[in-house]
PDB file of C-alpha atoms in Angstrom:
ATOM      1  CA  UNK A   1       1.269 -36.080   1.837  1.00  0.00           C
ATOM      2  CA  UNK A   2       3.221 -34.069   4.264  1.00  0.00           C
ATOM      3  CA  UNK A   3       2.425 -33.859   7.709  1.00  0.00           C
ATOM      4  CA  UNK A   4       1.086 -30.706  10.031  1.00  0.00           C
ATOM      5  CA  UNK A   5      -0.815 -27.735   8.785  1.00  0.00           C
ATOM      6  CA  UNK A   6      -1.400 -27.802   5.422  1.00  0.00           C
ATOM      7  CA  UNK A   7      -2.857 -24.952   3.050  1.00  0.00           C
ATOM      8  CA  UNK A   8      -3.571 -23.937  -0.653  1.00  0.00           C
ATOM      9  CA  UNK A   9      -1.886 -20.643  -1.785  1.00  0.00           C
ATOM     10  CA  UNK A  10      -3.589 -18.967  -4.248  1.00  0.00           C
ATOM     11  CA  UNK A  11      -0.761 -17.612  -6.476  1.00  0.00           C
ATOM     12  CA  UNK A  12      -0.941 -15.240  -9.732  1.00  0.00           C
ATOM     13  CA  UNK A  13       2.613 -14.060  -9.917  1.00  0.00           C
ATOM     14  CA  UNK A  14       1.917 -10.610  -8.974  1.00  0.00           C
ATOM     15  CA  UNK A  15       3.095  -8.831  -5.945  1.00  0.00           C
ATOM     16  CA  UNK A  16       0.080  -9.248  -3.503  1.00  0.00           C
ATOM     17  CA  UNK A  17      -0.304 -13.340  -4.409  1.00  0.00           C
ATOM     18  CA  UNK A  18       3.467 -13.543  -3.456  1.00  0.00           C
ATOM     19  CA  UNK A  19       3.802 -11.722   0.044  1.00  0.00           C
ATOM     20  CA  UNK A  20       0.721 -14.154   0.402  1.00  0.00           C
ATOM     21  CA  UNK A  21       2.650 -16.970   0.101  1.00  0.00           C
ATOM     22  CA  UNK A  22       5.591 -16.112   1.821  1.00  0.00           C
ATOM     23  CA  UNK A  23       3.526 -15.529   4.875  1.00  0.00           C
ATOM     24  CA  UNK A  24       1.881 -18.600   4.707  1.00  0.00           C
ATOM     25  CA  UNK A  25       5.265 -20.107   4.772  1.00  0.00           C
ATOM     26  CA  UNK A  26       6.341 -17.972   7.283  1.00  0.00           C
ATOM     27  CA  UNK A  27       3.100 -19.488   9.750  1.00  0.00           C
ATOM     28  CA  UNK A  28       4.095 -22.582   9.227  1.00  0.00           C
ATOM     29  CA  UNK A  29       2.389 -24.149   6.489  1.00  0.00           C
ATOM     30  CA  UNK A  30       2.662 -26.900   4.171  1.00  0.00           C
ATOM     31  CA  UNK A  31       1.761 -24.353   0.537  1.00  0.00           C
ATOM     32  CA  UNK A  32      -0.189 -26.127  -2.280  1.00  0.00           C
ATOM     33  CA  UNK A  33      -0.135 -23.395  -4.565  1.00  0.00           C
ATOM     34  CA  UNK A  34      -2.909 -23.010  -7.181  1.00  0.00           C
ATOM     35  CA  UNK A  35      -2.506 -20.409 -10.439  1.00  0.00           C
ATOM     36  CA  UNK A  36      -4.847 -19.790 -13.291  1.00  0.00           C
ATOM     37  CA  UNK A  37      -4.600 -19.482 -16.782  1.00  0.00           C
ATOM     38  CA  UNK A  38      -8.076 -17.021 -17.297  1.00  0.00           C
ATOM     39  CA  UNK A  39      -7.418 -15.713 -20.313  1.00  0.00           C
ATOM     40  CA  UNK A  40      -5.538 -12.887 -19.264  1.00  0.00           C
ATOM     41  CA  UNK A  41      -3.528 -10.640 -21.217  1.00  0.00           C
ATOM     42  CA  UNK A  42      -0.306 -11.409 -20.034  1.00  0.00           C
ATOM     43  CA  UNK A  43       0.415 -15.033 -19.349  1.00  0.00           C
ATOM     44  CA  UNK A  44       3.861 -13.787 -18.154  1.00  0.00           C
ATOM     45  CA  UNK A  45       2.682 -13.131 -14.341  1.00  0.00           C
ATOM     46  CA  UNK A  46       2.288 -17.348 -14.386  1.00  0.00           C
ATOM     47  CA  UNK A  47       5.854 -17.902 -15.112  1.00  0.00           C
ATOM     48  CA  UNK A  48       6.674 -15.275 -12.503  1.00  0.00           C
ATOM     49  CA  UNK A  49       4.412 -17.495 -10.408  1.00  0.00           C
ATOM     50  CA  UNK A  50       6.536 -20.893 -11.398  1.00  0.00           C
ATOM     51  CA  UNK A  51       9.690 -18.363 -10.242  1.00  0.00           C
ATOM     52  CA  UNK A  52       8.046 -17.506  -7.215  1.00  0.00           C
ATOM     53  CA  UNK A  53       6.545 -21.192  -6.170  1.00  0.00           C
ATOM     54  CA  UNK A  54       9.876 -22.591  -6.441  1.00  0.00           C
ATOM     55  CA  UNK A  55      11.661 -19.721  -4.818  1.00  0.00           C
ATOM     56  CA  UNK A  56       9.496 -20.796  -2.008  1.00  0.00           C
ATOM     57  CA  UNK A  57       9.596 -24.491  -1.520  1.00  0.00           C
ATOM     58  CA  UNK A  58       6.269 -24.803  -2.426  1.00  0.00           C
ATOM     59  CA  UNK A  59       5.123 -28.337  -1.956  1.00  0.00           C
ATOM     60  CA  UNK A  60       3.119 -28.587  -5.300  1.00  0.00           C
ATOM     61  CA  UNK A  61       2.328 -25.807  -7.555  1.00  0.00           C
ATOM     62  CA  UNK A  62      -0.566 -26.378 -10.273  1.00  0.00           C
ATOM     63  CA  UNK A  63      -1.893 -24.507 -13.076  1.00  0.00           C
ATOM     64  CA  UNK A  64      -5.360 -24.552 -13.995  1.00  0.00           C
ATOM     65  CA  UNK A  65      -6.477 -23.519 -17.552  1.00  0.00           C
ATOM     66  CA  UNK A  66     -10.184 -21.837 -17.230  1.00  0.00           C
ATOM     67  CA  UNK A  67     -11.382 -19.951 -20.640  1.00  0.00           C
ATOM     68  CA  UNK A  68     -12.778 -16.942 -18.721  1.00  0.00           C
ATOM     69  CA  UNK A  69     -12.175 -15.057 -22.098  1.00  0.00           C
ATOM     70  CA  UNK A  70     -15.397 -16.682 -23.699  1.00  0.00           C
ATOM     71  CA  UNK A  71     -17.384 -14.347 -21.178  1.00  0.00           C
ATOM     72  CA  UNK A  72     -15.123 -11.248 -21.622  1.00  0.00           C
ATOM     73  CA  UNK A  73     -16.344  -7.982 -19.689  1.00  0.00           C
ATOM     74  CA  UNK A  74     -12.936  -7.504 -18.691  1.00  0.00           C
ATOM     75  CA  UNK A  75      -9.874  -5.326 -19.754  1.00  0.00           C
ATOM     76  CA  UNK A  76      -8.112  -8.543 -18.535  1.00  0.00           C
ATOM     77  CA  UNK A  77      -9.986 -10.532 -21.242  1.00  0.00           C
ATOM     78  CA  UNK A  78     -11.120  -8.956 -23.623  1.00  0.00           C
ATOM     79  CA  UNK A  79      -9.461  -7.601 -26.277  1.00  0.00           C
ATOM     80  CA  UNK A  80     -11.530  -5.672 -27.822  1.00  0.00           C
ATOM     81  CA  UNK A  81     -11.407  -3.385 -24.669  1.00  0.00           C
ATOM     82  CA  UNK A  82      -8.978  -0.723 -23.854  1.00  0.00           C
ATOM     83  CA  UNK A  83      -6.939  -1.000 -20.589  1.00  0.00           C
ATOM     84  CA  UNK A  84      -7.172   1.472 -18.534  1.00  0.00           C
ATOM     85  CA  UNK A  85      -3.897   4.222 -18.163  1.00  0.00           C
ATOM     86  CA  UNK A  86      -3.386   6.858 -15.953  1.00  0.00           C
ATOM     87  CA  UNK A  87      -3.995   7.316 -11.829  1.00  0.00           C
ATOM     88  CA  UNK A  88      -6.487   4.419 -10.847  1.00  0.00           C
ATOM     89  CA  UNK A  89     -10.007   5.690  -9.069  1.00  0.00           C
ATOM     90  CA  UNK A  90      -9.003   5.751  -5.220  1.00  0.00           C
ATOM     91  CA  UNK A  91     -13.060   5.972  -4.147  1.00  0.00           C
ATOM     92  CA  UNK A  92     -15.009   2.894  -4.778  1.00  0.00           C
ATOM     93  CA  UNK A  93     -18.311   5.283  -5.812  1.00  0.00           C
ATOM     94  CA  UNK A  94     -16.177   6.029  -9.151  1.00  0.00           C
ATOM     95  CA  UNK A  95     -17.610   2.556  -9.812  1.00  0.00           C
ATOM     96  CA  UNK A  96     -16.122  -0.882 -10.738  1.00  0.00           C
ATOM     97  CA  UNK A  97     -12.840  -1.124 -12.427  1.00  0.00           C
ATOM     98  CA  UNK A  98     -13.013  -2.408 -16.039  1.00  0.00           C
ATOM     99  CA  UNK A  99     -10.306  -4.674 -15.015  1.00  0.00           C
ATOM    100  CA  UNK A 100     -12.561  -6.284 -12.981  1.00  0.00           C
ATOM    101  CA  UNK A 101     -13.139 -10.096 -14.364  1.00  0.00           C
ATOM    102  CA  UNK A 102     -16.425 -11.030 -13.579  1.00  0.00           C
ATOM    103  CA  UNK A 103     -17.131 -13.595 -10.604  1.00  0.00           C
ATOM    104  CA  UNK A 104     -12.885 -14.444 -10.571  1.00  0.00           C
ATOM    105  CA  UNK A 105     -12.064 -14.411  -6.854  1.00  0.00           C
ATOM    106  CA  UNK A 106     -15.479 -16.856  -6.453  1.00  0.00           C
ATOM    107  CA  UNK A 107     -14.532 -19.483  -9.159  1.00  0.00           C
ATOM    108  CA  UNK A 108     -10.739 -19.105  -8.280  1.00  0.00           C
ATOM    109  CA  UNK A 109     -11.613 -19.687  -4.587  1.00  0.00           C
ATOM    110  CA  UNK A 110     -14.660 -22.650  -5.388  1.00  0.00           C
ATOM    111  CA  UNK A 111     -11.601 -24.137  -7.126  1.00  0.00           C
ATOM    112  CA  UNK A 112      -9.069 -23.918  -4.423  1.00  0.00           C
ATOM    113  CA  UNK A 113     -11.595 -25.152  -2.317  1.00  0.00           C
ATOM    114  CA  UNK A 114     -11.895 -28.315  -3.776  1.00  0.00           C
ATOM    115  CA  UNK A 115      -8.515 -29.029  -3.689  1.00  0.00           C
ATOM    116  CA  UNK A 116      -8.015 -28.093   0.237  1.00  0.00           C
ATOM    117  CA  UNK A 117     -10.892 -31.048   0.450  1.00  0.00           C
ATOM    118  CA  UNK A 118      -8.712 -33.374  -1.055  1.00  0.00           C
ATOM    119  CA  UNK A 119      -5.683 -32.017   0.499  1.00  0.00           C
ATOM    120  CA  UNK A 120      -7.223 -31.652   3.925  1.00  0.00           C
ATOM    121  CA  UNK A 121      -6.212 -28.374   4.413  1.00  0.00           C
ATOM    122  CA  UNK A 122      -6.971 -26.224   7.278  1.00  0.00           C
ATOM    123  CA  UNK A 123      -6.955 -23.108   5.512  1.00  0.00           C
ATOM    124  CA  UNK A 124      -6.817 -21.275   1.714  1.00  0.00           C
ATOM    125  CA  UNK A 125      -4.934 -18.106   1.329  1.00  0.00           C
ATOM    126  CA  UNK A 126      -5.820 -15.346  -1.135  1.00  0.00           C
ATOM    127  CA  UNK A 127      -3.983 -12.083  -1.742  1.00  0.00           C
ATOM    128  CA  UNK A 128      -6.979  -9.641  -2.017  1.00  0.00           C
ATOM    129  CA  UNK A 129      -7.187  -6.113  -0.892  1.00  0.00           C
ATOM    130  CA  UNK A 130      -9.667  -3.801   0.129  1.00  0.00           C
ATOM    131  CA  UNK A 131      -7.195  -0.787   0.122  1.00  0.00           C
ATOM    132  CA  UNK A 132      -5.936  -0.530  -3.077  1.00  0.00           C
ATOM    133  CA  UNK A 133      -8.523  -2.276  -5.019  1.00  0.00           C
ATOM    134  CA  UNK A 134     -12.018  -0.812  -2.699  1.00  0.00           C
ATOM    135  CA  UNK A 135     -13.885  -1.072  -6.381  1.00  0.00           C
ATOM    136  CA  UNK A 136     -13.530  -4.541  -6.838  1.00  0.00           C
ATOM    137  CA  UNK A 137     -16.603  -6.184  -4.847  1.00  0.00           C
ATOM    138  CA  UNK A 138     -14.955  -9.686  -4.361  1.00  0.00           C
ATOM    139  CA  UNK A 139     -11.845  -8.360  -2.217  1.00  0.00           C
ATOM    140  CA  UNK A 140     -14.434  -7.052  -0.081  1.00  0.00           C
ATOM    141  CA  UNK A 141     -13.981  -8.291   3.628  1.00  0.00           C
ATOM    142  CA  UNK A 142     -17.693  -8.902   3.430  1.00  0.00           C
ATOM    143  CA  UNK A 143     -17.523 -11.813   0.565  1.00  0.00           C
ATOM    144  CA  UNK A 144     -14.247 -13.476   2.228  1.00  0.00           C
ATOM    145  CA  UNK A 145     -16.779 -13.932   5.065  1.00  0.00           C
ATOM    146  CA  UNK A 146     -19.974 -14.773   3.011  1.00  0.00           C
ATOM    147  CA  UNK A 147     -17.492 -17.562   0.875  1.00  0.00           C
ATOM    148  CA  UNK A 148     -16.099 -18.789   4.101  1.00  0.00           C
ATOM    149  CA  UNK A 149     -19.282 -19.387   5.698  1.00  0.00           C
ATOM    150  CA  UNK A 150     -20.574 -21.055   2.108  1.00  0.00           C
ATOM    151  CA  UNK A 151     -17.606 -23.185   2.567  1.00  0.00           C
ATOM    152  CA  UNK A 152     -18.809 -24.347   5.301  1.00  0.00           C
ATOM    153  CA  UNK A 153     -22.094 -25.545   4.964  1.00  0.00           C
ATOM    154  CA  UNK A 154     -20.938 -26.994   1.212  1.00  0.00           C
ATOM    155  CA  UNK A 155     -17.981 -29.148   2.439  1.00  0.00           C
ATOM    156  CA  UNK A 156     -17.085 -32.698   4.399  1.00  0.00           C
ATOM    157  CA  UNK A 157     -14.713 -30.828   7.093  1.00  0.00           C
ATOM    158  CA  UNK A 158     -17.512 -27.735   7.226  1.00  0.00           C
ATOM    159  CA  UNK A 159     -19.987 -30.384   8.239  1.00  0.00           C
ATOM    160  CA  UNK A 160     -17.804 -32.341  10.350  1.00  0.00           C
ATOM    161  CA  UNK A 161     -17.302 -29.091  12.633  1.00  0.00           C
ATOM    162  CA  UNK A 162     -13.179 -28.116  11.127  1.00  0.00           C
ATOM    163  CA  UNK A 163     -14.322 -25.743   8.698  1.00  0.00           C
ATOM    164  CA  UNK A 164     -11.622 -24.679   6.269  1.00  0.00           C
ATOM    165  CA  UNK A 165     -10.656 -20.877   7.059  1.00  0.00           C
ATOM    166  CA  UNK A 166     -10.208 -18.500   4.112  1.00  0.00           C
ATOM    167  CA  UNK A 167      -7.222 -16.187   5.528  1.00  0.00           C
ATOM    168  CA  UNK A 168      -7.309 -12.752   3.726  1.00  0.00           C
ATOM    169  CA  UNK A 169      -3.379 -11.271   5.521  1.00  0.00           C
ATOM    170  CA  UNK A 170      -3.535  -8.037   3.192  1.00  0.00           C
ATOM    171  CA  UNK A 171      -6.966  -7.328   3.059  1.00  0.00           C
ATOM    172  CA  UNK A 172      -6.393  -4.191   5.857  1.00  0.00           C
ATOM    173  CA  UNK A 173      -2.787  -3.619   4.391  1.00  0.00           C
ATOM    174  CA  UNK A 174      -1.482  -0.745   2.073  1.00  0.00           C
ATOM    175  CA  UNK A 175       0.781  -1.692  -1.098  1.00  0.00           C
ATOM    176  CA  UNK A 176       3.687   0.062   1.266  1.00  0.00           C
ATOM    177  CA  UNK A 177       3.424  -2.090   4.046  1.00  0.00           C
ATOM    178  CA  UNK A 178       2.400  -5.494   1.737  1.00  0.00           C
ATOM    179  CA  UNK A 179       6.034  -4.607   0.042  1.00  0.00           C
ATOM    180  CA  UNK A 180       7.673  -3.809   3.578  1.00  0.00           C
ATOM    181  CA  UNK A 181       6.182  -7.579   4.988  1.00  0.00           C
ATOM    182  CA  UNK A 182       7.905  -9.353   1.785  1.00  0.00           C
ATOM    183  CA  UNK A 183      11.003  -7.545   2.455  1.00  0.00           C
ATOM    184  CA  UNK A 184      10.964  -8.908   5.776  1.00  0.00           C
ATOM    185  CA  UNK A 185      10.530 -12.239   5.494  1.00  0.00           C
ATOM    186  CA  UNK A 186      13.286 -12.291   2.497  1.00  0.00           C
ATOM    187  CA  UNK A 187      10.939 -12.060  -0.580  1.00  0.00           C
ATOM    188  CA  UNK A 188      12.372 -11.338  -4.058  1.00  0.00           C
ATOM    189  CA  UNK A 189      10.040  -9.003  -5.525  1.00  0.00           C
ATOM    190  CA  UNK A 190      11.940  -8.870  -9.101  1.00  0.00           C
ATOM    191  CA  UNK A 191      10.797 -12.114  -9.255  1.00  0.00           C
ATOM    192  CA  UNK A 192       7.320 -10.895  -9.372  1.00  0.00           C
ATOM    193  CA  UNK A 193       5.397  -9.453 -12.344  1.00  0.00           C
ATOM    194  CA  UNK A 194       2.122  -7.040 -11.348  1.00  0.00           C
ATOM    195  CA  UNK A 195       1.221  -5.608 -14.930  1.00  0.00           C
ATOM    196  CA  UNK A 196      -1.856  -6.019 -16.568  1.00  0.00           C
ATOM    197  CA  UNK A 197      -0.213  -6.333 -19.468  1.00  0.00           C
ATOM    198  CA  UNK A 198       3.405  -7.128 -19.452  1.00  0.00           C
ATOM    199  CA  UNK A 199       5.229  -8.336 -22.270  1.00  0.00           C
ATOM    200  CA  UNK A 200       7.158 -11.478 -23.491  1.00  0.00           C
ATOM    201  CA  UNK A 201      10.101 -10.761 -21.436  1.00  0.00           C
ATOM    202  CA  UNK A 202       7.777 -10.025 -17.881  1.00  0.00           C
ATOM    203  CA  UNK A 203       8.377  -6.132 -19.084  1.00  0.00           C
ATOM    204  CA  UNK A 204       5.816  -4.098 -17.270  1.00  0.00           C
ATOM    205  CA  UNK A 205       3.881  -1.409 -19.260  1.00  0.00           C
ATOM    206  CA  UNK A 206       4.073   1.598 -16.141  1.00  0.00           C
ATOM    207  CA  UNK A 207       0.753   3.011 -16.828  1.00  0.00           C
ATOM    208  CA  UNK A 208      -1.588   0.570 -15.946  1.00  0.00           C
ATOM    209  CA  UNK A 209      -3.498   0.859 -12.325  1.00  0.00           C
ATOM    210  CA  UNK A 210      -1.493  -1.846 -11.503  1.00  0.00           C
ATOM    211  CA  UNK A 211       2.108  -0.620 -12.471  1.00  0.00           C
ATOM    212  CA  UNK A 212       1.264   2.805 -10.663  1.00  0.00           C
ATOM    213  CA  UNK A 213      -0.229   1.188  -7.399  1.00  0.00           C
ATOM    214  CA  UNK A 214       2.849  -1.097  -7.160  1.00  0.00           C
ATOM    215  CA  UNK A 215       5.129   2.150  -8.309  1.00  0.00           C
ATOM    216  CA  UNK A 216       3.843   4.468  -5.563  1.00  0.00           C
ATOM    217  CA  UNK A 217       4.139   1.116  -2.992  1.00  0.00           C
ATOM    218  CA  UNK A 218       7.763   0.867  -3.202  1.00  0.00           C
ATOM    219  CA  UNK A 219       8.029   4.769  -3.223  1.00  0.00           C
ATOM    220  CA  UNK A 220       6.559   4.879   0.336  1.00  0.00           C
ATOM    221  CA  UNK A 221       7.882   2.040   1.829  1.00  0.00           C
ATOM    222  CA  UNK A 222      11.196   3.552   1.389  1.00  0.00           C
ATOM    223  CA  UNK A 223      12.254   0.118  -1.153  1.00  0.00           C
ATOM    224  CA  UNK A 224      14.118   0.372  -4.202  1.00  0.00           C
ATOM    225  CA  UNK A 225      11.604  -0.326  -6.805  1.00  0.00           C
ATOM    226  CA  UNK A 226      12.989  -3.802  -8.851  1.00  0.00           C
ATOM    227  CA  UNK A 227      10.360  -4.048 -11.732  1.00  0.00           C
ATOM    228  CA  UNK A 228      11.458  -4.397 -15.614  1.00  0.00           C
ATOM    229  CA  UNK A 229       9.690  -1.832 -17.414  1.00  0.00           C
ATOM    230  CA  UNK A 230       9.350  -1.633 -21.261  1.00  0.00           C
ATOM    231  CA  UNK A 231      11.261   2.157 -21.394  1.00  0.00           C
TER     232      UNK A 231
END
């Protein structure tokens, strides 16, 4: 095990996940970095995520099956429900997204939380957003606190007074300046794939919420967008 600070990365592929990491990097951490295989449509974004691990010297990356599908009640999930297309809903009274996955952010971060145990990691980093995705209820600053302070009642290093920290770096940001913070610190964003449903080749669809909230980010930070698209 390495020595110093020491943290678990939660990585999808996507844009967000990947400025993540390269921050974490950037503070000085050792990066576990911990992807899912949910069920989603596009199981491209987790080879972007391989890309983007390695890219990064992560010290371990691991990839965690979950069958998320069997629930459904998500776009992301289930198939027998349309994804959404056009301009995404910017106020979070238009109501939840249907690409919402039920209860994700909890299980993904109850996993990663085990793990930091093991690991005895100081801290877990997530890449959610309260900007760009207001509708989505766990990328609310209020759960990241609610989880953290769960954490640490639930855990050894909670109870033996070095509670892990969830650190949240884009939850405040917009897409413009996530994209402008990557550039920075030397990310390659054509290594990343943001589409809810991408194909084979990491191709993204451009009419998802996803593709247009990643579009319009690199339109006003002033950054030649890189993404594959289909046409």
């Amino acid at each position: 095990m390495t020595s110093g600070k020491r943290a678990v990365v939660l990585l999808s592929g996507g844009l967000d996940s990947a400025t993540v990491l390269a921050m974490a990097k950037d503070q000085g951490y050792s990066c576990y970095v911990l992807s899912f295989d949910y069920g989603q449509r596009s199981l491209t974004e987790l080879n972007a995520a391989r890309s983007v691990a390695a890219e990064l010297d992560a010290v371990e990356h691991r990839v965690l099956r979950l069958h998320l599908e069997d629930f459904g009640g998500s776009a992301l999930t289930d198939h027998s429900l349309n994804m959404p297309e056009g301009a995404p809903a910017e106020d979070p009274a238009d109501g939840i997204p249907l690409t919402y996955v039920p209860a994700r952010n909890t299980v993904f971060l109850s996993l990663a939380l085990g793990w930091a145990e093991v690991l005895d990691a100081q801290a877990i980093f997530i890449g959610v957003n309260a900007v760009d995705y207001s509708g989505y209820p766990d990328c609310r600053p209020e759960f990241i606190r609610a989880f953290e302070a769960m954490a640490a009642l639930a855990t050894r290093q909670g109870v033996e007074g070095a509670p892990i920290k969830i650190v949240t770096p884009l939850i405040d940001l917009t897409k413009a300046q996530i994209i402008q913070e990557g550039v920075r610190l030397g990310l390659d964003y054509a290594k990343t794939v943001s589409c809810y449903q991408a194909d084979d080749q990491g191709r993204a669809c451009g009419r998802c919420d996803s593709c247009r909230l990643r579009a319009v980010g690199f339109q006003q930070a002033g950054i030649a967008d890189p993404t594959l698209y289909q046409s």
